[in-house]
């Protein structure tokens, strides 16, 4: 086994979840997914595809109809994007891995903004890259970007910048001015940007297009910018494993080859479901986002009312990221919460060492009452400490 793989840290979120497996009394908010099933008309599209016998390989870059649908969807939200720049992938995580495989050699320098979902720093490490993390800074319970520190970290030796906004786990969302400053800087250093924008629609502030600021709004097609997306969050399709990349035209031929040697293609019936999801997005996503906002606005004030908790409402994403007084070891606290309170949260240090002492609560709950019950459990547990 390669040393880079042996060095990978096992998931601390899994470690907590494993402690609660088989316990039906645990209220679980540890993973980043809704407990609501995919809308039936999306599921029906997959059933119809299978009934038609669509059980064969497809084009490496995806069904032309789906690439067109993604381009039309993207062009509704952002400046026009040609279908020729879209690659369909087997989930967002696969989209990100393909982008890293396409851009990073062993020994290359990669900069990542943290805390962040651990896959984003593990992927370049798997390829043997040197990952330098630049931390967001917590200010009054909210994580903010230190732009000077980030610019100083990105030099002409930096092959790739990886940035996820809206951010899992902090809810940090980049401003347009921050994006422009980073794009200008990376143009000057010749650094690629991999923007993980899977939460772009899960944005709770006013905006022209209902999205968080995107690099697609400001980058030219030929810029060294790759944007990763997923059907998982905005369409309640986590288990389907479907996502996409928006790439500069010059990368498309290589990306087709890379997909051939990774997964060959996304399954056709899944892609058929994706087409319907995009065509009928207005029947899904606005409702999902409105519900998530209700969930956030149910959970965060209740958490904030606990004297031991410090929390700010996330601007985007689907997580409350918060500190509990005296809980200096996140993993230990999360395990104890499962064992002693029947409450399943993710430990902050799963996302970066600087998030030690924080906890992540996924508020994507079909029934917001579960969130209320969860806070009750936390309150009772805290009172007993
Ligand atoms: C920041 C971020 N990017 C990408 C993904 C990938 O999602 P999927 O592989 O389900 O499309 C996730 C999933 O939790 C995520 O949190």
PDB file of N, CA and C in Angstrom, residues 289-373:
ATOM      1  N   UNK A 289     -34.821  24.561  -0.347  1.00  0.00           N
ATOM      2  CA  UNK A 289     -34.071  25.658   0.274  1.00  0.00           C
ATOM      3  C   UNK A 289     -34.935  26.364   1.332  1.00  0.00           C
ATOM      4  N   UNK A 290     -36.210  26.589   1.007  1.00  0.00           N
ATOM      5  CA  UNK A 290     -37.097  27.247   1.984  1.00  0.00           C
ATOM      6  C   UNK A 290     -37.214  26.383   3.239  1.00  0.00           C
ATOM      7  N   UNK A 291     -37.309  25.073   3.037  1.00  0.00           N
ATOM      8  CA  UNK A 291     -37.415  24.183   4.191  1.00  0.00           C
ATOM      9  C   UNK A 291     -36.123  24.201   5.015  1.00  0.00           C
ATOM     10  N   UNK A 292     -34.990  24.189   4.322  1.00  0.00           N
ATOM     11  CA  UNK A 292     -33.713  24.214   5.054  1.00  0.00           C
ATOM     12  C   UNK A 292     -33.569  25.508   5.848  1.00  0.00           C
ATOM     13  N   UNK A 293     -34.083  26.604   5.284  1.00  0.00           N
ATOM     14  CA  UNK A 293     -34.009  27.878   6.014  1.00  0.00           C
ATOM     15  C   UNK A 293     -34.873  27.793   7.284  1.00  0.00           C
ATOM     16  N   UNK A 294     -36.046  27.175   7.152  1.00  0.00           N
ATOM     17  CA  UNK A 294     -36.887  26.961   8.339  1.00  0.00           C
ATOM     18  C   UNK A 294     -36.135  26.125   9.371  1.00  0.00           C
ATOM     19  N   UNK A 295     -35.457  25.086   8.888  1.00  0.00           N
ATOM     20  CA  UNK A 295     -34.698  24.214   9.802  1.00  0.00           C
ATOM     21  C   UNK A 295     -33.601  25.017  10.501  1.00  0.00           C
ATOM     22  N   UNK A 296     -32.849  25.795   9.705  1.00  0.00           N
ATOM     23  CA  UNK A 296     -31.770  26.608  10.299  1.00  0.00           C
ATOM     24  C   UNK A 296     -32.349  27.559  11.341  1.00  0.00           C
ATOM     25  N   UNK A 297     -33.471  28.189  10.976  1.00  0.00           N
ATOM     26  CA  UNK A 297     -34.035  29.212  11.863  1.00  0.00           C
ATOM     27  C   UNK A 297     -34.786  28.598  13.048  1.00  0.00           C
ATOM     28  N   UNK A 298     -35.026  27.302  12.992  1.00  0.00           N
ATOM     29  CA  UNK A 298     -35.552  26.584  14.167  1.00  0.00           C
ATOM     30  C   UNK A 298     -34.393  26.254  15.102  1.00  0.00           C
ATOM     31  N   UNK A 299     -33.329  25.694  14.503  1.00  0.00           N
ATOM     32  CA  UNK A 299     -32.235  25.150  15.314  1.00  0.00           C
ATOM     33  C   UNK A 299     -31.369  26.230  15.964  1.00  0.00           C
ATOM     34  N   UNK A 300     -30.928  27.196  15.156  1.00  0.00           N
ATOM     35  CA  UNK A 300     -29.876  28.105  15.639  1.00  0.00           C
ATOM     36  C   UNK A 300     -30.329  28.945  16.844  1.00  0.00           C
ATOM     37  N   UNK A 301     -31.543  29.530  16.845  1.00  0.00           N
ATOM     38  CA  UNK A 301     -31.933  30.287  18.039  1.00  0.00           C
ATOM     39  C   UNK A 301     -32.037  29.403  19.286  1.00  0.00           C
ATOM     40  N   UNK A 302     -32.494  28.153  19.112  1.00  0.00           N
ATOM     41  CA  UNK A 302     -32.587  27.254  20.276  1.00  0.00           C
ATOM     42  C   UNK A 302     -31.194  26.936  20.812  1.00  0.00           C
ATOM     43  N   UNK A 303     -30.266  26.671  19.889  1.00  0.00           N
ATOM     44  CA  UNK A 303     -28.887  26.406  20.319  1.00  0.00           C
ATOM     45  C   UNK A 303     -28.298  27.644  20.989  1.00  0.00           C
ATOM     46  N   UNK A 304     -28.535  28.798  20.358  1.00  0.00           N
ATOM     47  CA  UNK A 304     -27.963  30.047  20.868  1.00  0.00           C
ATOM     48  C   UNK A 304     -28.496  30.409  22.247  1.00  0.00           C
ATOM     49  N   UNK A 305     -29.686  29.888  22.572  1.00  0.00           N
ATOM     50  CA  UNK A 305     -30.288  30.196  23.879  1.00  0.00           C
ATOM     51  C   UNK A 305     -29.647  29.377  25.006  1.00  0.00           C
ATOM     52  N   UNK A 306     -28.860  28.342  24.629  1.00  0.00           N
ATOM     53  CA  UNK A 306     -28.178  27.557  25.672  1.00  0.00           C
ATOM     54  C   UNK A 306     -26.949  28.355  26.130  1.00  0.00           C
ATOM     55  N   UNK A 307     -26.829  28.612  27.414  1.00  0.00           N
ATOM     56  CA  UNK A 307     -25.755  29.494  27.865  1.00  0.00           C
ATOM     57  C   UNK A 307     -24.355  28.981  27.530  1.00  0.00           C
ATOM     58  N   UNK A 308     -24.201  27.646  27.368  1.00  0.00           N
ATOM     59  CA  UNK A 308     -22.861  27.085  27.103  1.00  0.00           C
ATOM     60  C   UNK A 308     -22.506  27.098  25.610  1.00  0.00           C
ATOM     61  N   UNK A 309     -23.462  27.507  24.743  1.00  0.00           N
ATOM     62  CA  UNK A 309     -23.249  27.367  23.289  1.00  0.00           C
ATOM     63  C   UNK A 309     -23.022  28.719  22.624  1.00  0.00           C
ATOM     64  N   UNK A 310     -22.072  28.729  21.691  1.00  0.00           N
ATOM     65  CA  UNK A 310     -21.849  29.923  20.892  1.00  0.00           C
ATOM     66  C   UNK A 310     -22.054  29.547  19.416  1.00  0.00           C
ATOM     67  N   UNK A 311     -23.023  30.188  18.771  1.00  0.00           N
ATOM     68  CA  UNK A 311     -23.366  29.804  17.395  1.00  0.00           C
ATOM     69  C   UNK A 311     -23.847  31.024  16.614  1.00  0.00           C
ATOM     70  N   UNK A 312     -23.547  31.017  15.315  1.00  0.00           N
ATOM     71  CA  UNK A 312     -24.056  32.045  14.397  1.00  0.00           C
ATOM     72  C   UNK A 312     -24.810  31.338  13.271  1.00  0.00           C
ATOM     73  N   UNK A 313     -25.878  31.932  12.748  1.00  0.00           N
ATOM     74  CA  UNK A 313     -26.566  31.276  11.621  1.00  0.00           C
ATOM     75  C   UNK A 313     -25.672  31.221  10.385  1.00  0.00           C
ATOM     76  N   UNK A 314     -25.643  30.037   9.741  1.00  0.00           N
ATOM     77  CA  UNK A 314     -24.848  29.886   8.519  1.00  0.00           C
ATOM     78  C   UNK A 314     -25.469  30.714   7.402  1.00  0.00           C
ATOM     79  N   UNK A 315     -24.633  31.327   6.577  1.00  0.00           N
ATOM     80  CA  UNK A 315     -25.150  32.073   5.424  1.00  0.00           C
ATOM     81  C   UNK A 315     -25.568  31.109   4.311  1.00  0.00           C
ATOM     82  N   UNK A 316     -24.911  29.958   4.258  1.00  0.00           N
ATOM     83  CA  UNK A 316     -25.235  28.965   3.233  1.00  0.00           C
ATOM     84  C   UNK A 316     -24.923  27.572   3.749  1.00  0.00           C
ATOM     85  N   UNK A 317     -25.299  26.562   2.944  1.00  0.00           N
ATOM     86  CA  UNK A 317     -25.044  25.175   3.338  1.00  0.00           C
ATOM     87  C   UNK A 317     -26.163  24.627   4.202  1.00  0.00           C
ATOM     88  N   UNK A 318     -25.881  23.546   4.913  1.00  0.00           N
ATOM     89  CA  UNK A 318     -26.951  22.940   5.720  1.00  0.00           C
ATOM     90  C   UNK A 318     -26.465  22.491   7.091  1.00  0.00           C
ATOM     91  N   UNK A 319     -25.557  23.319   7.641  1.00  0.00           N
ATOM     92  CA  UNK A 319     -24.958  22.946   8.918  1.00  0.00           C
ATOM     93  C   UNK A 319     -24.954  24.112   9.901  1.00  0.00           C
ATOM     94  N   UNK A 320     -25.174  23.766  11.179  1.00  0.00           N
ATOM     95  CA  UNK A 320     -24.853  24.694  12.255  1.00  0.00           C
ATOM     96  C   UNK A 320     -23.514  24.234  12.818  1.00  0.00           C
ATOM     97  N   UNK A 321     -22.564  25.147  12.878  1.00  0.00           N
ATOM     98  CA  UNK A 321     -21.221  24.819  13.380  1.00  0.00           C
ATOM     99  C   UNK A 321     -21.036  25.657  14.628  1.00  0.00           C
ATOM    100  N   UNK A 322     -20.816  25.013  15.760  1.00  0.00           N
ATOM    101  CA  UNK A 322     -20.888  25.767  17.017  1.00  0.00           C
ATOM    102  C   UNK A 322     -19.897  25.243  18.052  1.00  0.00           C
ATOM    103  N   UNK A 323     -19.658  26.098  19.035  1.00  0.00           N
ATOM    104  CA  UNK A 323     -18.753  25.761  20.137  1.00  0.00           C
ATOM    105  C   UNK A 323     -19.573  25.527  21.392  1.00  0.00           C
ATOM    106  N   UNK A 324     -19.125  24.551  22.177  1.00  0.00           N
ATOM    107  CA  UNK A 324     -19.747  24.297  23.481  1.00  0.00           C
ATOM    108  C   UNK A 324     -18.682  24.548  24.545  1.00  0.00           C
ATOM    109  N   UNK A 325     -19.053  25.376  25.488  1.00  0.00           N
ATOM    110  CA  UNK A 325     -18.109  25.727  26.557  1.00  0.00           C
ATOM    111  C   UNK A 325     -17.573  24.477  27.263  1.00  0.00           C
ATOM    112  N   UNK A 326     -16.296  24.400  27.418  1.00  0.00           N
ATOM    113  CA  UNK A 326     -15.702  23.281  28.161  1.00  0.00           C
ATOM    114  C   UNK A 326     -15.489  22.037  27.322  1.00  0.00           C
ATOM    115  N   UNK A 327     -16.070  21.983  26.109  1.00  0.00           N
ATOM    116  CA  UNK A 327     -15.914  20.792  25.267  1.00  0.00           C
ATOM    117  C   UNK A 327     -14.653  20.972  24.426  1.00  0.00           C
ATOM    118  N   UNK A 328     -13.505  20.673  25.016  1.00  0.00           N
ATOM    119  CA  UNK A 328     -12.252  20.963  24.313  1.00  0.00           C
ATOM    120  C   UNK A 328     -11.870  19.862  23.323  1.00  0.00           C
ATOM    121  N   UNK A 329     -12.407  18.659  23.522  1.00  0.00           N
ATOM    122  CA  UNK A 329     -12.102  17.562  22.600  1.00  0.00           C
ATOM    123  C   UNK A 329     -13.390  17.197  21.856  1.00  0.00           C
ATOM    124  N   UNK A 330     -13.486  17.654  20.604  1.00  0.00           N
ATOM    125  CA  UNK A 330     -14.737  17.468  19.838  1.00  0.00           C
ATOM    126  C   UNK A 330     -15.116  16.001  19.693  1.00  0.00           C
ATOM    127  N   UNK A 331     -14.098  15.153  19.383  1.00  0.00           N
ATOM    128  CA  UNK A 331     -14.398  13.747  19.130  1.00  0.00           C
ATOM    129  C   UNK A 331     -14.941  13.088  20.393  1.00  0.00           C
ATOM    130  N   UNK A 332     -14.296  13.370  21.508  1.00  0.00           N
ATOM    131  CA  UNK A 332     -14.747  12.807  22.780  1.00  0.00           C
ATOM    132  C   UNK A 332     -16.159  13.310  23.104  1.00  0.00           C
ATOM    133  N   UNK A 333     -16.392  14.607  22.915  1.00  0.00           N
ATOM    134  CA  UNK A 333     -17.722  15.165  23.198  1.00  0.00           C
ATOM    135  C   UNK A 333     -18.778  14.514  22.307  1.00  0.00           C
ATOM    136  N   UNK A 334     -18.459  14.381  21.014  1.00  0.00           N
ATOM    137  CA  UNK A 334     -19.442  13.793  20.088  1.00  0.00           C
ATOM    138  C   UNK A 334     -19.752  12.351  20.465  1.00  0.00           C
ATOM    139  N   UNK A 335     -18.718  11.597  20.868  1.00  0.00           N
ATOM    140  CA  UNK A 335     -18.957  10.199  21.267  1.00  0.00           C
ATOM    141  C   UNK A 335     -19.791  10.127  22.543  1.00  0.00           C
ATOM    142  N   UNK A 336     -19.477  11.016  23.475  1.00  0.00           N
ATOM    143  CA  UNK A 336     -20.259  11.022  24.725  1.00  0.00           C
ATOM    144  C   UNK A 336     -21.710  11.422  24.455  1.00  0.00           C
ATOM    145  N   UNK A 337     -21.907  12.370  23.538  1.00  0.00           N
ATOM    146  CA  UNK A 337     -23.284  12.782  23.233  1.00  0.00           C
ATOM    147  C   UNK A 337     -24.091  11.611  22.671  1.00  0.00           C
ATOM    148  N   UNK A 338     -23.442  10.769  21.858  1.00  0.00           N
ATOM    149  CA  UNK A 338     -24.148   9.586  21.343  1.00  0.00           C
ATOM    150  C   UNK A 338     -24.482   8.648  22.503  1.00  0.00           C
ATOM    151  N   UNK A 339     -23.469   8.356  23.286  1.00  0.00           N
ATOM    152  CA  UNK A 339     -23.634   7.337  24.341  1.00  0.00           C
ATOM    153  C   UNK A 339     -24.570   7.817  25.453  1.00  0.00           C
ATOM    154  N   UNK A 340     -24.428   9.080  25.839  1.00  0.00           N
ATOM    155  CA  UNK A 340     -25.124   9.536  27.056  1.00  0.00           C
ATOM    156  C   UNK A 340     -26.402  10.318  26.766  1.00  0.00           C
ATOM    157  N   UNK A 341     -26.504  10.904  25.553  1.00  0.00           N
ATOM    158  CA  UNK A 341     -27.677  11.741  25.270  1.00  0.00           C
ATOM    159  C   UNK A 341     -28.487  11.254  24.072  1.00  0.00           C
ATOM    160  N   UNK A 342     -27.945  10.262  23.331  1.00  0.00           N
ATOM    161  CA  UNK A 342     -28.656   9.793  22.134  1.00  0.00           C
ATOM    162  C   UNK A 342     -28.711  10.876  21.063  1.00  0.00           C
ATOM    163  N   UNK A 343     -27.659  11.671  20.972  1.00  0.00           N
ATOM    164  CA  UNK A 343     -27.605  12.764  19.998  1.00  0.00           C
ATOM    165  C   UNK A 343     -26.367  12.579  19.115  1.00  0.00           C
ATOM    166  N   UNK A 344     -26.566  12.522  17.792  1.00  0.00           N
ATOM    167  CA  UNK A 344     -25.471  12.248  16.877  1.00  0.00           C
ATOM    168  C   UNK A 344     -25.026  13.485  16.119  1.00  0.00           C
ATOM    169  N   UNK A 345     -23.855  14.016  16.470  1.00  0.00           N
ATOM    170  CA  UNK A 345     -23.289  15.185  15.797  1.00  0.00           C
ATOM    171  C   UNK A 345     -21.910  14.831  15.252  1.00  0.00           C
ATOM    172  N   UNK A 346     -21.398  15.665  14.337  1.00  0.00           N
ATOM    173  CA  UNK A 346     -20.049  15.430  13.796  1.00  0.00           C
ATOM    174  C   UNK A 346     -19.042  16.275  14.574  1.00  0.00           C
ATOM    175  N   UNK A 347     -17.873  15.695  14.892  1.00  0.00           N
ATOM    176  CA  UNK A 347     -16.864  16.458  15.632  1.00  0.00           C
ATOM    177  C   UNK A 347     -16.161  17.480  14.741  1.00  0.00           C
ATOM    178  N   UNK A 348     -15.960  18.691  15.254  1.00  0.00           N
ATOM    179  CA  UNK A 348     -15.358  19.759  14.451  1.00  0.00           C
ATOM    180  C   UNK A 348     -13.973  19.425  13.955  1.00  0.00           C
ATOM    181  N   UNK A 349     -13.195  18.675  14.753  1.00  0.00           N
ATOM    182  CA  UNK A 349     -11.817  18.409  14.326  1.00  0.00           C
ATOM    183  C   UNK A 349     -11.742  17.380  13.201  1.00  0.00           C
ATOM    184  N   UNK A 350     -12.903  16.858  12.747  1.00  0.00           N
ATOM    185  CA  UNK A 350     -12.909  16.058  11.519  1.00  0.00           C
ATOM    186  C   UNK A 350     -12.624  16.941  10.310  1.00  0.00           C
ATOM    187  N   UNK A 351     -12.781  18.250  10.460  1.00  0.00           N
ATOM    188  CA  UNK A 351     -12.705  19.174   9.320  1.00  0.00           C
ATOM    189  C   UNK A 351     -11.424  20.003   9.304  1.00  0.00           C
ATOM    190  N   UNK A 352     -10.703  20.020  10.413  1.00  0.00           N
ATOM    191  CA  UNK A 352      -9.413  20.726  10.513  1.00  0.00           C
ATOM    192  C   UNK A 352      -9.035  20.772  11.983  1.00  0.00           C
ATOM    193  N   UNK A 353      -7.724  20.738  12.275  1.00  0.00           N
ATOM    194  CA  UNK A 353      -7.323  20.791  13.689  1.00  0.00           C
ATOM    195  C   UNK A 353      -7.785  22.070  14.369  1.00  0.00           C
ATOM    196  N   UNK A 354      -7.875  23.171  13.610  1.00  0.00           N
ATOM    197  CA  UNK A 354      -8.267  24.437  14.233  1.00  0.00           C
ATOM    198  C   UNK A 354      -9.746  24.451  14.633  1.00  0.00           C
ATOM    199  N   UNK A 355     -10.502  23.456  14.182  1.00  0.00           N
ATOM    200  CA  UNK A 355     -11.918  23.386  14.576  1.00  0.00           C
ATOM    201  C   UNK A 355     -12.110  22.441  15.766  1.00  0.00           C
ATOM    202  N   UNK A 356     -11.004  22.142  16.441  1.00  0.00           N
ATOM    203  CA  UNK A 356     -11.099  21.363  17.687  1.00  0.00           C
ATOM    204  C   UNK A 356     -11.975  22.156  18.659  1.00  0.00           C
ATOM    205  N   UNK A 357     -12.885  21.471  19.324  1.00  0.00           N
ATOM    206  CA  UNK A 357     -13.786  22.155  20.259  1.00  0.00           C
ATOM    207  C   UNK A 357     -15.109  22.567  19.618  1.00  0.00           C
ATOM    208  N   UNK A 358     -15.240  22.382  18.286  1.00  0.00           N
ATOM    209  CA  UNK A 358     -16.496  22.735  17.611  1.00  0.00           C
ATOM    210  C   UNK A 358     -17.267  21.456  17.285  1.00  0.00           C
ATOM    211  N   UNK A 359     -18.557  21.621  17.034  1.00  0.00           N
ATOM    212  CA  UNK A 359     -19.397  20.497  16.617  1.00  0.00           C
ATOM    213  C   UNK A 359     -20.216  20.913  15.399  1.00  0.00           C
ATOM    214  N   UNK A 360     -20.499  19.951  14.521  1.00  0.00           N
ATOM    215  CA  UNK A 360     -21.327  20.249  13.346  1.00  0.00           C
ATOM    216  C   UNK A 360     -22.653  19.511  13.446  1.00  0.00           C
ATOM    217  N   UNK A 361     -23.718  20.256  13.200  1.00  0.00           N
ATOM    218  CA  UNK A 361     -25.082  19.701  13.250  1.00  0.00           C
ATOM    219  C   UNK A 361     -25.707  19.899  11.880  1.00  0.00           C
ATOM    220  N   UNK A 362     -26.006  18.817  11.171  1.00  0.00           N
ATOM    221  CA  UNK A 362     -26.690  18.942   9.875  1.00  0.00           C
ATOM    222  C   UNK A 362     -28.169  19.176  10.159  1.00  0.00           C
ATOM    223  N   UNK A 363     -28.663  20.336   9.728  1.00  0.00           N
ATOM    224  CA  UNK A 363     -30.061  20.667  10.076  1.00  0.00           C
ATOM    225  C   UNK A 363     -31.060  20.273   8.985  1.00  0.00           C
ATOM    226  N   UNK A 364     -30.619  19.464   7.985  1.00  0.00           N
ATOM    227  CA  UNK A 364     -31.529  19.039   6.915  1.00  0.00           C
ATOM    228  C   UNK A 364     -32.444  17.927   7.436  1.00  0.00           C
ATOM    229  N   UNK A 365     -33.468  18.325   8.169  1.00  0.00           N
ATOM    230  CA  UNK A 365     -34.373  17.348   8.780  1.00  0.00           C
ATOM    231  C   UNK A 365     -35.774  17.569   8.222  1.00  0.00           C
ATOM    232  N   UNK A 366     -36.351  16.499   7.671  1.00  0.00           N
ATOM    233  CA  UNK A 366     -37.691  16.629   7.097  1.00  0.00           C
ATOM    234  C   UNK A 366     -38.655  17.188   8.141  1.00  0.00           C
ATOM    235  N   UNK A 367     -38.524  16.695   9.365  1.00  0.00           N
ATOM    236  CA  UNK A 367     -39.384  17.148  10.455  1.00  0.00           C
ATOM    237  C   UNK A 367     -38.571  18.046  11.401  1.00  0.00           C
ATOM    238  N   UNK A 368     -38.804  19.367  11.369  1.00  0.00           N
ATOM    239  CA  UNK A 368     -38.003  20.264  12.217  1.00  0.00           C
ATOM    240  C   UNK A 368     -38.159  19.953  13.715  1.00  0.00           C
ATOM    241  N   UNK A 369     -39.207  19.221  14.079  1.00  0.00           N
ATOM    242  CA  UNK A 369     -39.379  18.849  15.496  1.00  0.00           C
ATOM    243  C   UNK A 369     -38.228  17.979  15.998  1.00  0.00           C
ATOM    244  N   UNK A 370     -37.635  17.199  15.072  1.00  0.00           N
ATOM    245  CA  UNK A 370     -36.464  16.393  15.472  1.00  0.00           C
ATOM    246  C   UNK A 370     -35.338  17.294  15.963  1.00  0.00           C
ATOM    247  N   UNK A 371     -35.237  18.474  15.343  1.00  0.00           N
ATOM    248  CA  UNK A 371     -34.180  19.407  15.757  1.00  0.00           C
ATOM    249  C   UNK A 371     -34.465  19.906  17.175  1.00  0.00           C
ATOM    250  N   UNK A 372     -35.751  20.197  17.428  1.00  0.00           N
ATOM    251  CA  UNK A 372     -36.147  20.682  18.751  1.00  0.00           C
ATOM    252  C   UNK A 372     -35.840  19.605  19.799  1.00  0.00           C
ATOM    253  N   UNK A 373     -36.192  18.373  19.466  1.00  0.00           N
ATOM    254  CA  UNK A 373     -35.902  17.252  20.398  1.00  0.00           C
ATOM    255  C   UNK A 373     -34.399  17.115  20.636  1.00  0.00           C
TER     256      UNK A 373
END
